[in-house]
Coordinates of C-alpha atoms in Angstrom, one line a residue:
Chain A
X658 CA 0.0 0.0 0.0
X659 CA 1.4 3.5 -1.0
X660 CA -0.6 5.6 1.5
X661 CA -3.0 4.0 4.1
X662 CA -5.0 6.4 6.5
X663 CA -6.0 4.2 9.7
X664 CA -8.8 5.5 11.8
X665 CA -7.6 9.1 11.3
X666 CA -9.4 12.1 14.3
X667 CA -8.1 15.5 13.7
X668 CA -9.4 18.6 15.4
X669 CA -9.9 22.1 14.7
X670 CA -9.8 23.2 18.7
X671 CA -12.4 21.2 20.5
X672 CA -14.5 20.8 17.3
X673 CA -13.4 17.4 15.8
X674 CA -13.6 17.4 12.0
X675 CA -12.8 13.8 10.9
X676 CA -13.9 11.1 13.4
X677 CA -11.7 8.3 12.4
X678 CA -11.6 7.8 8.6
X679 CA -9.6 5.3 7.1
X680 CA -8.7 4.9 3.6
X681 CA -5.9 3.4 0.8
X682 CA -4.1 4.1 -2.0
X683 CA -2.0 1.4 -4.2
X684 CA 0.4 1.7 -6.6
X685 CA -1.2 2.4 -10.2
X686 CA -4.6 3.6 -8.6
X687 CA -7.0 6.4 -8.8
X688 CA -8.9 7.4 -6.0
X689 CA -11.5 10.0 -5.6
X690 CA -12.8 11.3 -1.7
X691 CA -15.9 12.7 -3.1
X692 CA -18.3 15.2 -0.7
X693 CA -19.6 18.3 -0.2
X694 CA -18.2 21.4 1.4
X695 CA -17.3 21.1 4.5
X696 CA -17.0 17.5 4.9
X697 CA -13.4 17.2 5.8
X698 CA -12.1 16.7 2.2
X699 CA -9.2 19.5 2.6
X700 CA -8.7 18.7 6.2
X701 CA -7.3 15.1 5.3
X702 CA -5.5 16.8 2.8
X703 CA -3.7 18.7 5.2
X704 CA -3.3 16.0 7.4
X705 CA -1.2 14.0 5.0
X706 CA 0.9 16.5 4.0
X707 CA 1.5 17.9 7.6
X708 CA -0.1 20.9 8.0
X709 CA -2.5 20.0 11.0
X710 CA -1.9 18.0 13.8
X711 CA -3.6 14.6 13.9
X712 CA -5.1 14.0 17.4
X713 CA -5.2 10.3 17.1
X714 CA -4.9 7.4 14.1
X715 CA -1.6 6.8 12.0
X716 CA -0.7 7.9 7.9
X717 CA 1.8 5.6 6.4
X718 CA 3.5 6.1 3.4
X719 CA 4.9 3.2 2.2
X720 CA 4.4 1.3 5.7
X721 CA 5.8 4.1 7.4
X722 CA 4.0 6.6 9.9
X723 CA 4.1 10.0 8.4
X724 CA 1.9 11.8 11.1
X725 CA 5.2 13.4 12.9
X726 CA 6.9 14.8 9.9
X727 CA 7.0 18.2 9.3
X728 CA 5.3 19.4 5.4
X729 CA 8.6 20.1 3.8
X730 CA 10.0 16.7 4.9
X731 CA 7.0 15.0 4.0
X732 CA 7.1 17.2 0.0
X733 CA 10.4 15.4 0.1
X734 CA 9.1 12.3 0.5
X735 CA 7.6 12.8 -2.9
X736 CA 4.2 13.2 -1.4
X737 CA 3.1 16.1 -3.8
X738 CA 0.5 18.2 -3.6
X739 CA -1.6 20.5 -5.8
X740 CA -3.4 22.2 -3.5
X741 CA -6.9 24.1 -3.7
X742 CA -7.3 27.3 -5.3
X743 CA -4.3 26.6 -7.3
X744 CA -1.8 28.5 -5.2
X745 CA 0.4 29.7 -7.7
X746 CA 3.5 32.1 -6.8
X747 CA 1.9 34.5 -8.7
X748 CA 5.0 36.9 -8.4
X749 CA 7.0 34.3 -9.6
X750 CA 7.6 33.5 -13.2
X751 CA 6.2 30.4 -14.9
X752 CA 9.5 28.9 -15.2
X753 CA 10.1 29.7 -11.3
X754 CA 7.0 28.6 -10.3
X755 CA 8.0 25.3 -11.8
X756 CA 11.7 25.3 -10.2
X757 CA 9.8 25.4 -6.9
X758 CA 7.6 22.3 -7.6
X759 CA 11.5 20.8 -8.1
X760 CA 12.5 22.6 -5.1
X761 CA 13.3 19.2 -3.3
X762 CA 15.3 17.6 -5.8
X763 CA 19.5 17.9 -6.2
X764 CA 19.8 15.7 -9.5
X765 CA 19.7 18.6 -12.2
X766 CA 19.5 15.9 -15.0
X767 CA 16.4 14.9 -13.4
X768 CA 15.2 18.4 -12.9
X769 CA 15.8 19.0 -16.9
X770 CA 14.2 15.8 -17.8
X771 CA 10.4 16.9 -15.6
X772 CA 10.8 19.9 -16.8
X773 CA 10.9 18.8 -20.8
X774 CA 8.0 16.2 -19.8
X775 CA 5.9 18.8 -18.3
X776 CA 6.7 21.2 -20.8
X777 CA 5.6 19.3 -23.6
X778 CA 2.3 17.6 -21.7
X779 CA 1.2 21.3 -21.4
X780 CA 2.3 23.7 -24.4
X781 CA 0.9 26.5 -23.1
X782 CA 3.6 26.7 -20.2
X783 CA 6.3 26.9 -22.6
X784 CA 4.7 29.8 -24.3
X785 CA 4.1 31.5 -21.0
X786 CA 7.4 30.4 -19.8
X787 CA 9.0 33.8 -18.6
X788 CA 5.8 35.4 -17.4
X789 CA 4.9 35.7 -14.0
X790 CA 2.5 33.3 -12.5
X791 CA -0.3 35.4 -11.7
X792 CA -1.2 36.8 -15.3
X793 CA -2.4 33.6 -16.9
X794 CA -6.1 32.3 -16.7
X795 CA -7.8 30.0 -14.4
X796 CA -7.2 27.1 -16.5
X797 CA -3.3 28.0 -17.4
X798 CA -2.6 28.6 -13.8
X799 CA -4.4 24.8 -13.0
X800 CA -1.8 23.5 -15.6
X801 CA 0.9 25.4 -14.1
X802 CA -0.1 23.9 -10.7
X803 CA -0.4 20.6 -11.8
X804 CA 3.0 20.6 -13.6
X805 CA 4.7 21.8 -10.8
X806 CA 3.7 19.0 -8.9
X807 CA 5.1 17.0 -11.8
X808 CA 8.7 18.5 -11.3
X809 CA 8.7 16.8 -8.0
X810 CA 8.7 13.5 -9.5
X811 CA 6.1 12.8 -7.0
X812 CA 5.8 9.0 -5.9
X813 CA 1.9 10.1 -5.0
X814 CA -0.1 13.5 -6.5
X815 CA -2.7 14.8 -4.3
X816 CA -4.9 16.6 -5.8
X817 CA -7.0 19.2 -4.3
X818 CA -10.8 19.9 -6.1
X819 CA -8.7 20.7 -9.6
X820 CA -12.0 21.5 -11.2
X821 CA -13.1 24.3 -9.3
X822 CA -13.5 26.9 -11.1
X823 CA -12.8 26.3 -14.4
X824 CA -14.8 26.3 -17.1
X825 CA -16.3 22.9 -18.5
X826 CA -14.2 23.1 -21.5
X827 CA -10.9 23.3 -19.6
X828 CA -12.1 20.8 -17.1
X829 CA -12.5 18.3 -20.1
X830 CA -8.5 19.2 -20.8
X831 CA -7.5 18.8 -16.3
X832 CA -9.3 15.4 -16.5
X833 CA -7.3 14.0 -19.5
X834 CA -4.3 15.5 -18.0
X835 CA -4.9 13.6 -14.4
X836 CA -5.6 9.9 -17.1
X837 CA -2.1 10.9 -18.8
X838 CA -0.5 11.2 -15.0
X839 CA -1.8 8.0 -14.4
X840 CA -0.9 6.4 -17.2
X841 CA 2.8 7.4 -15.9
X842 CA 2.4 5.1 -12.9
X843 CA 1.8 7.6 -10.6
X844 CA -1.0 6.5 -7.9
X845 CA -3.3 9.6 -7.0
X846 CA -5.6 10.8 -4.8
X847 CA -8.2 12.8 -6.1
X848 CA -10.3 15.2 -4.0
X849 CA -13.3 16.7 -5.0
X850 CA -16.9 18.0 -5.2
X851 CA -17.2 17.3 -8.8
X852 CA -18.7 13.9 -7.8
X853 CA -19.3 12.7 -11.4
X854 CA -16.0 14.2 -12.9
X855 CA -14.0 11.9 -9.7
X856 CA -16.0 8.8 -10.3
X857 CA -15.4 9.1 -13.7
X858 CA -11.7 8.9 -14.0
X859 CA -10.7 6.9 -10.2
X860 CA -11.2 3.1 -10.2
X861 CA -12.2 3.5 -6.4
X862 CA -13.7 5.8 -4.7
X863 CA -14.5 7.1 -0.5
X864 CA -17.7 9.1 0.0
X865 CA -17.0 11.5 3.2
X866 CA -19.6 13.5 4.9
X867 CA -18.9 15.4 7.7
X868 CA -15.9 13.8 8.7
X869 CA -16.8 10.3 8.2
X870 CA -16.9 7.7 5.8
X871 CA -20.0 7.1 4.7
X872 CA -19.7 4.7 1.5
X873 CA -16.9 3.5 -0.3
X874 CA -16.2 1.1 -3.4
X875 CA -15.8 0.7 -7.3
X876 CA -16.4 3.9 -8.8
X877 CA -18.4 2.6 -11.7
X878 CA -20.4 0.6 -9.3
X879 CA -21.1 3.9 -7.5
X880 CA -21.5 5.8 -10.4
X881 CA -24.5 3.5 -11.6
X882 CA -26.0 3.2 -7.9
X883 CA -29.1 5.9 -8.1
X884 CA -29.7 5.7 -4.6
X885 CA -26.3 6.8 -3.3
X886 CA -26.3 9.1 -6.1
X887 CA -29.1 11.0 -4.8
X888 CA -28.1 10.2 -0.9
X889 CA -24.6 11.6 -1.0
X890 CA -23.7 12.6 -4.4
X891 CA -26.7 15.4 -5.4
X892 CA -26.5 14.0 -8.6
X893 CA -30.0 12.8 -10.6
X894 CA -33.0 14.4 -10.0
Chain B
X1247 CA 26.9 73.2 -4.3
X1248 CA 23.7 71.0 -4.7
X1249 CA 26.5 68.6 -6.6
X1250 CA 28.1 68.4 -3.7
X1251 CA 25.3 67.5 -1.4
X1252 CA 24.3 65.2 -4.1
X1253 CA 27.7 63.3 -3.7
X1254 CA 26.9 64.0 0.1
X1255 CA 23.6 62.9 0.2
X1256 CA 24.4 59.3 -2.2
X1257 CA 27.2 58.4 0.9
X1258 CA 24.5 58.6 3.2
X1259 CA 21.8 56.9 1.0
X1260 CA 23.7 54.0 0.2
X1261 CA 24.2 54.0 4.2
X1262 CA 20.7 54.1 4.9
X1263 CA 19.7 51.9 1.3
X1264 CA 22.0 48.6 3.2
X1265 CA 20.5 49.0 6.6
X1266 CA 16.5 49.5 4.8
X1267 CA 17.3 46.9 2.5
X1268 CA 17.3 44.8 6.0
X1269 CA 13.9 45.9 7.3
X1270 CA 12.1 45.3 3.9
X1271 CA 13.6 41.8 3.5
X1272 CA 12.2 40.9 7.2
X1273 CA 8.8 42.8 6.2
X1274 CA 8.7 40.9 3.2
X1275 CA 9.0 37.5 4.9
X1276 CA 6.4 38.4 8.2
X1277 CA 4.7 41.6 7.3
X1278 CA 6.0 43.4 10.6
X1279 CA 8.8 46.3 11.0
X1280 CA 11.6 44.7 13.0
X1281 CA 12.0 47.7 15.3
X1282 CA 15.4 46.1 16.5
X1283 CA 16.8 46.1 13.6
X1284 CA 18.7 49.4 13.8
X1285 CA 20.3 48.4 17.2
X1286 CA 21.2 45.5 15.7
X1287 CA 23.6 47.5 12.9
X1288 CA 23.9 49.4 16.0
X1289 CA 26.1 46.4 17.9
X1290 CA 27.6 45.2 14.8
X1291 CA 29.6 48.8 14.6
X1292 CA 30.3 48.8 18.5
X1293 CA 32.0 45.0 18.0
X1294 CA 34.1 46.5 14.9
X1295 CA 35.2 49.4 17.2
X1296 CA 35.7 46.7 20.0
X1297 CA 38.0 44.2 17.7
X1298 CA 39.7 47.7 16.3
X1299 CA 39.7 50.3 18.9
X1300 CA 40.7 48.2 22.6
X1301 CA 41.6 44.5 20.7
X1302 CA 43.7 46.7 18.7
X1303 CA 43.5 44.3 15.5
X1304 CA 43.2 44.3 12.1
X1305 CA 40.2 47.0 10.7
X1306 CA 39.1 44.6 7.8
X1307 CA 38.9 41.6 10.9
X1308 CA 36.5 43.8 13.1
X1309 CA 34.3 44.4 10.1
X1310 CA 33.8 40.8 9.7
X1311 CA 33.5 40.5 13.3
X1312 CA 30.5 43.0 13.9
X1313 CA 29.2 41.3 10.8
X1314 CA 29.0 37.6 12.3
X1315 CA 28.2 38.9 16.3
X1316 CA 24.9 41.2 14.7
X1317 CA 24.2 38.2 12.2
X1318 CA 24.2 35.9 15.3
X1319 CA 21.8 38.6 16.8
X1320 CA 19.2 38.8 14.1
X1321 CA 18.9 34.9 13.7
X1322 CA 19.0 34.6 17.6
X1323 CA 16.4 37.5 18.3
X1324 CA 13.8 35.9 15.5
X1325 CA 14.2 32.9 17.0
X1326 CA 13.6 33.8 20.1
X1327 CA 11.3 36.4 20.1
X1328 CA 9.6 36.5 16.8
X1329 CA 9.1 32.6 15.9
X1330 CA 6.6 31.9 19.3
X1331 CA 4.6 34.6 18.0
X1332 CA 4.4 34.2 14.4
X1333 CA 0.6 33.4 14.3
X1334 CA -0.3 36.2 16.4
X1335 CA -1.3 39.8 15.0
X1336 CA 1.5 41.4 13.7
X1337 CA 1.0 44.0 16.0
X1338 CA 2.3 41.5 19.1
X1339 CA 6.0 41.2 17.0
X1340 CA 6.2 45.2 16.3
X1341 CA 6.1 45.5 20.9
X1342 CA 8.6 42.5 21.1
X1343 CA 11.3 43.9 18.3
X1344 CA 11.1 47.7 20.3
X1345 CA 11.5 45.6 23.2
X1346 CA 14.5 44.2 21.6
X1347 CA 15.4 47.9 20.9
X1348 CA 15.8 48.5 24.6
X1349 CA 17.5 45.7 25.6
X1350 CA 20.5 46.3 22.7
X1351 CA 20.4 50.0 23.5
X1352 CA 21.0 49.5 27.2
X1353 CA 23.1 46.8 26.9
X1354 CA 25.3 48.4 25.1
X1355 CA 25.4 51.5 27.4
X1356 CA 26.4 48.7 30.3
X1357 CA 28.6 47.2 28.3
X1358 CA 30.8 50.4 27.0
X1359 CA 29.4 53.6 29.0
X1360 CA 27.1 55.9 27.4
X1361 CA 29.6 58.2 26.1
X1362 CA 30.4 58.9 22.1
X1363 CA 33.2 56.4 21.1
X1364 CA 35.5 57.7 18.4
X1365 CA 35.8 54.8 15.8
X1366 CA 39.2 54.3 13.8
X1367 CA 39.2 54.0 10.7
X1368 CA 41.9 51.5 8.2
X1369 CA 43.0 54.1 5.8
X1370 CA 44.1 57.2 5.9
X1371 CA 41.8 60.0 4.7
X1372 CA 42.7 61.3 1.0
X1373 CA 40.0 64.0 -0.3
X1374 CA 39.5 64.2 -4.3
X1375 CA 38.8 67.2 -6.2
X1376 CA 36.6 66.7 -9.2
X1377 CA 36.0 70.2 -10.7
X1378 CA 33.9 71.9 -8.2
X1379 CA 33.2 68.4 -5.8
X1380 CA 35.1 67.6 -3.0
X1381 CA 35.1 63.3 -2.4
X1382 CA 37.0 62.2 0.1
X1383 CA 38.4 58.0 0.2
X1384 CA 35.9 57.5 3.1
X1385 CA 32.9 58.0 0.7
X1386 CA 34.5 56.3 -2.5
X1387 CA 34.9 53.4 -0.2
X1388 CA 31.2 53.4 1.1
X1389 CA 30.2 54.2 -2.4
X1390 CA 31.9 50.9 -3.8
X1391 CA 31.2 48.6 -0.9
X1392 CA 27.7 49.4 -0.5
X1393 CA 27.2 49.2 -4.7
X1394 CA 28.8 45.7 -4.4
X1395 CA 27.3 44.7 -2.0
X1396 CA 23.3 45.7 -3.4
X1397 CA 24.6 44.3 -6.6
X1398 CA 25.0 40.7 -4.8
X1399 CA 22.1 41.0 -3.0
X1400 CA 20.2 41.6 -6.3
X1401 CA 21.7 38.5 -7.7
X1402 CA 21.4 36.2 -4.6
X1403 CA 17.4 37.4 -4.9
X1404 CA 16.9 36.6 -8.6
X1405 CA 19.2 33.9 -9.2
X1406 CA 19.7 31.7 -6.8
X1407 CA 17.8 28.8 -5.2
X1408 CA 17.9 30.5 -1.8
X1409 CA 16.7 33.4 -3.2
X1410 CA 14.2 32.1 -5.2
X1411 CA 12.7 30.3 -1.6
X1412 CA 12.7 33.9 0.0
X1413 CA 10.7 35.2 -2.7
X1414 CA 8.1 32.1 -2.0
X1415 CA 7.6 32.0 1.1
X1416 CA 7.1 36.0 1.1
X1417 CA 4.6 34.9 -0.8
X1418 CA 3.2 32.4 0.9
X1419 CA 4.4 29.9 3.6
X1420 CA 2.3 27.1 3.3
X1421 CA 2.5 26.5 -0.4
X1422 CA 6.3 26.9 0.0
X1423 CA 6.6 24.2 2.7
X1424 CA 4.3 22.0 0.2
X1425 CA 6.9 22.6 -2.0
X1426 CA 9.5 20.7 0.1
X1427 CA 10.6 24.7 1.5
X1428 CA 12.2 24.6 5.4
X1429 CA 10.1 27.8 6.0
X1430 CA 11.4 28.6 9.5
X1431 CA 15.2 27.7 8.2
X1432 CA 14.3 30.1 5.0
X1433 CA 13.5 32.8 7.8
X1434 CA 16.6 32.4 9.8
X1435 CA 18.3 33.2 6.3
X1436 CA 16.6 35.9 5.9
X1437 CA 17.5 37.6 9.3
X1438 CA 21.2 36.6 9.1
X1439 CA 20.9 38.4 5.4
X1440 CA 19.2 41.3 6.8
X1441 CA 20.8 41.5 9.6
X1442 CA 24.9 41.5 8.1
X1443 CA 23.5 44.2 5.6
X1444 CA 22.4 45.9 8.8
X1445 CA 26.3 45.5 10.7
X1446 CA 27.4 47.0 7.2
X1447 CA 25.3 49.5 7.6
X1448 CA 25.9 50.0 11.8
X1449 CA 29.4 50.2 10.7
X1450 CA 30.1 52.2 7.8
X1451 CA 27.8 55.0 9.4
X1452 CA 30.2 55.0 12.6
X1453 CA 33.3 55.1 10.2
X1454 CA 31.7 57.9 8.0
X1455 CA 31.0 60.4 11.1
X1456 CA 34.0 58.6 13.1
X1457 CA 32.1 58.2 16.2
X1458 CA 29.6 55.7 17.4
X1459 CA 27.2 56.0 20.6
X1460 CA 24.5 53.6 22.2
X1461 CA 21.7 55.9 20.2
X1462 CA 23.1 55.3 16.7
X1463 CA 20.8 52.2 16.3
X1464 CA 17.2 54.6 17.1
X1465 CA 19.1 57.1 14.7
X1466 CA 19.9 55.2 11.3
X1467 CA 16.8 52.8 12.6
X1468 CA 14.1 55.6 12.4
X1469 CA 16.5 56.8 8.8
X1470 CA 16.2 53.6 7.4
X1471 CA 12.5 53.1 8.4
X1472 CA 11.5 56.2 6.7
X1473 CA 13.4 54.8 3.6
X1474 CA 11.7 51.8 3.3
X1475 CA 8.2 53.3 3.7
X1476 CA 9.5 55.8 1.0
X1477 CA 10.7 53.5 -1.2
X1478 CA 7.6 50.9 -0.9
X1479 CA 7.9 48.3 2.1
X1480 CA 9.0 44.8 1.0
X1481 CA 10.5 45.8 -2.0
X1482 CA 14.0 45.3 -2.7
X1483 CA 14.9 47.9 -5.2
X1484 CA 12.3 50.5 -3.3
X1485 CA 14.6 49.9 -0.6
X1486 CA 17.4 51.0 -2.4
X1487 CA 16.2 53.9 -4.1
X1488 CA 14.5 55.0 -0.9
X1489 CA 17.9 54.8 0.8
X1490 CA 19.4 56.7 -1.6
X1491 CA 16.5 59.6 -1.8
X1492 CA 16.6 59.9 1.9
X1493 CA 19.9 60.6 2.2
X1494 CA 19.9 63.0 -0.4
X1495 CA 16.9 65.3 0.7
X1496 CA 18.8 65.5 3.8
X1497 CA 22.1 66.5 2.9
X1498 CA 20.3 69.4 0.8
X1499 CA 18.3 70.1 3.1
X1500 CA 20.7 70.7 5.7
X1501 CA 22.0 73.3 3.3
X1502 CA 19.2 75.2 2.1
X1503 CA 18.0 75.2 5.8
X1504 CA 20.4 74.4 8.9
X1505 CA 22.6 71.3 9.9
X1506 CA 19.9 71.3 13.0
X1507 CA 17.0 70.5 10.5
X1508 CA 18.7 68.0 8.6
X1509 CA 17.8 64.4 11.2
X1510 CA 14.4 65.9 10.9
X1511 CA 13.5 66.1 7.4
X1512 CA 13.4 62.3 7.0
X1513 CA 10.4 62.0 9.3
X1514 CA 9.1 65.2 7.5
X1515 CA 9.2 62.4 4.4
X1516 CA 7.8 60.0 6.3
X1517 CA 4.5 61.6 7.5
X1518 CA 4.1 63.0 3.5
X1519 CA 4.2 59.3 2.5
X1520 CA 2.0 57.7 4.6
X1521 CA -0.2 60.7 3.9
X1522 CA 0.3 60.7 0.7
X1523 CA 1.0 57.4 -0.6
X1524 CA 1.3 55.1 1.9
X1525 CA 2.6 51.6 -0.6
X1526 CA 5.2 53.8 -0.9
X1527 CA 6.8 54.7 -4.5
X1528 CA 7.6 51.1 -5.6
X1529 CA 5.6 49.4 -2.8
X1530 CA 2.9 46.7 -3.2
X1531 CA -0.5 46.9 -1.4
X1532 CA 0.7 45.0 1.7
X1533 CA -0.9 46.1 4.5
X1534 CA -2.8 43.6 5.0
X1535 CA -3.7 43.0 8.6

């Protein structure tokens, strides 16, 4: 198993926000945690990559507990985020914002080769190459986020609700993106509210609402399941 | 004569450019004026005229020794003081950094007495005549060091890994840290950048005048504060150029008024910006909290 959550309870204060959720990733996998705002999505997020303190429950990456390692050790790791909103540099040039994603790496062949990968999966980087972060669209910066994960050579991508946002048309280009990144052999776990976009392109798939998990299983199987459609999904009528 | 002051007034600027160029780094990084920082340039000229004046050694040696000692102190001070509190309101660092102030201020006055020092200086004094401007080696010498020195600084910003960190995690802390950045060692670097910039500073302004007293660290502090509000805070080349302005309205101004009016006129400036335009002239919209 890549990434295993085990009974995870973190708390903001004395409000507790996930109540023991478990979960797993394996090599070569896809899987969505699908749910509405507010359901503790982002928060176990943050808990893998270190950025809140877990009150009780273990993360192991690669059969080793995470939960004690600080966010840049854990980047390090190669657990890679693209985190909500996008969070470009926006300051920063296109080209710098992707030397950051590499930020942990030493091997500068390495380096060169993600950067030619990721320049050629998405074009429009290389033509925006020397401008700063913040000028390009929604959808550019999206790219931009997602191929600076790339220059991590991440051993897992996390992905943070890449949809939001965007328009449909540039959703349709994320999604293919996210196959491709697959395709690589890199196992990933895909957050978001876009319940028919996630169970669309993981195999698996968790359903969280307010900080448990409710549901989980094939994502087709889920997908053609009306009643948990309706239940926790808000899709159909 | 206004080419003259000019001349004057650049010595000064670049002075006051190194020791702003300090505060807007550490703004840039945690959005608060480090109100210590001028006592810390402050101590890094008393250790040079320690190592030189009673040690009796080599000048070039106590430069690099008030260099490492206020260094030390910058890294040592956020650590200490600033780090606990980094999640408060920025308000909260502002009290503990003035507090800071004190403590180097009177320490140093318990340390070495609270009268004026005079500082030696390694060369002797040649003055320059350049049709009608008088330069003397003092100035050429803060002149080149200073440019050098801004010129680095510039490049270690832009171009270099460590640099390009600072610039992130100015930006934004978490995302850097998801990046794989050591924010909190990123900050210490940024202190013990800002902070040797600020011993420059401390030290050059005590060789320039030839003296150096416990107050020297409000002085230049409340100078170079006024230059970095000028100049926009958080920016790097505002800082410069704000340095560099400062210093000049004062040396003319001490002619077209009075040598009394002169340590004035840079808070004059500062009340017209922050009236006026308070992001400063190359300033961002930072005031955020």
């Amino acid at each position: 198993m890549v990434l295993e959550i085990k009974d995870l309870h973190v708390s903001y204060g004395s409000i507790e926000a996930l109540h023991g959720i478990s979960l797993e990733l394996d090599e070569n996998e896809v899987v969505a945690l699908v749910g509405s705002n507010g359901a503790g999505k982002t928060t176990t997020l943050k808990a893998i990559s270190g950025q809140i303190k877990v009150s009780s429950g273990d993360i192991c990456f690669n059969g080793r507990s995470i939960i004690r390692e600080k966010p840049h050790k854990i980047a390090a790791m190669g657990i890679v985020q693209v985190p909500e909103g996008r969070k470009i540099f926006y300051k920063l040039s296109v080209r710098e914002n992707l030397m950051m994603g590499a930020y942990s790496l030493k091997d500068k062949e390495e380096i060169e080769k993600n950067l030619n990968m990721v320049l050629s999966a998405f074009p429009i980087l290389k033509e925006r190459f020397n401008q700063s972060g913040g000028t390009l669209s929604g959808g550019e910066q999206q790219m931009l986020a997602v191929g600076r994960a790339l220059m991590a050579s991440p051993k897992v991508l996390l992905l943070d609700e890449p949809s939001l946002g965007l328009a449909p048309l540039v959703v349709e280009t994320i999604a293919e993106k996210i196959t491709e990144i697959s395709n690589l052999g890199i196992p990933i776990l895909l957050v978001e509210q876009n319940a028919n976009l996630a169970l669309e392109l993981s195999s698996r798939a968790y359903v969280i609402e307010t900080g448990n998990i409710e549901i989980s299983g094939v994502s087709d199987e889920l997908l053609g399941n009306e009643d948990i459609q309706k239940a926790y999904l808000g899709i159909g009528d | 004569m206004y080419l003259q002051q000019i001349v004057n007034g650049l010595t000064l600027g670049a002075i006051y450019a190194l020791l702003a160029l300090g505060y807007s780094m550490i703004f840039g990084v945690l959005y608060f004026i480090n109100f210590a920082h001028g006592d810390i340039a402050m101590v890094g000229g008393y250790v040079t005229w320690f190592v030189a004046a009673s040690l009796k050694m080599n000048f070039v040696l106590a430069i690099f020794a008030g260099i490492i000692v206020s260094t030390l102190l910058g890294v040592a001070i956020e650590f200490i003081g600033y780090r606990p509190i980094r999640r408060a309101p920025k308000l909260s660092a502002v009290i503990v950094s003035m507090g800071f102030s004190f403590v180097l201020s009177t320490s140093v006055q318990l340390i070495w007495g609270t009268r004026s020092l005079s500082m030696p200086i390694f060369t002797n004094v040649k003055t320059f005549n350049i049709g009608s401007i008088i330069i003397n080696s003092k100035q050429i010498w803060i002149l080149v060091i200073a440019t050098v020195i801004m010129v680095l600084l510039t490049l270690l910003i832009n171009k270099t890994k460590l640099g390009m960190a600072m610039r992130a995690v100015a930006l934004d802390q978490s995302t850097s840290a998801l990046m794989g950045v050591n924010v909190n060692r990123t900050i210490s670097a940024t202190f013990a950048i800002g902070s040797a910039l600020g011993a420059m500073s401390g030290i050059m302004m005590a060789a320039y005048y030839g003296v150096i007293y416990s107050t020297l660290g409000g002085l230049i502090g409340t100078k170079g504060f006024a230059a970095v509000v000028l100049g926009g805070a958080g920016s790097i080349p505002g800082a410069m150029l704000g340095g560099m302005l400062i210093g000049i309205i004062e040396s003319i101004a001490g002619t077209v008024f009075n040598a009394q009016v002169k340590d004035a006129v840079a808070f004059v400036v500062l009340i017209l910006v922050l009236l006026f335009k308070p992001s400063g002239i190359l300033g961002k919209d930072v005031m955020k909290d």
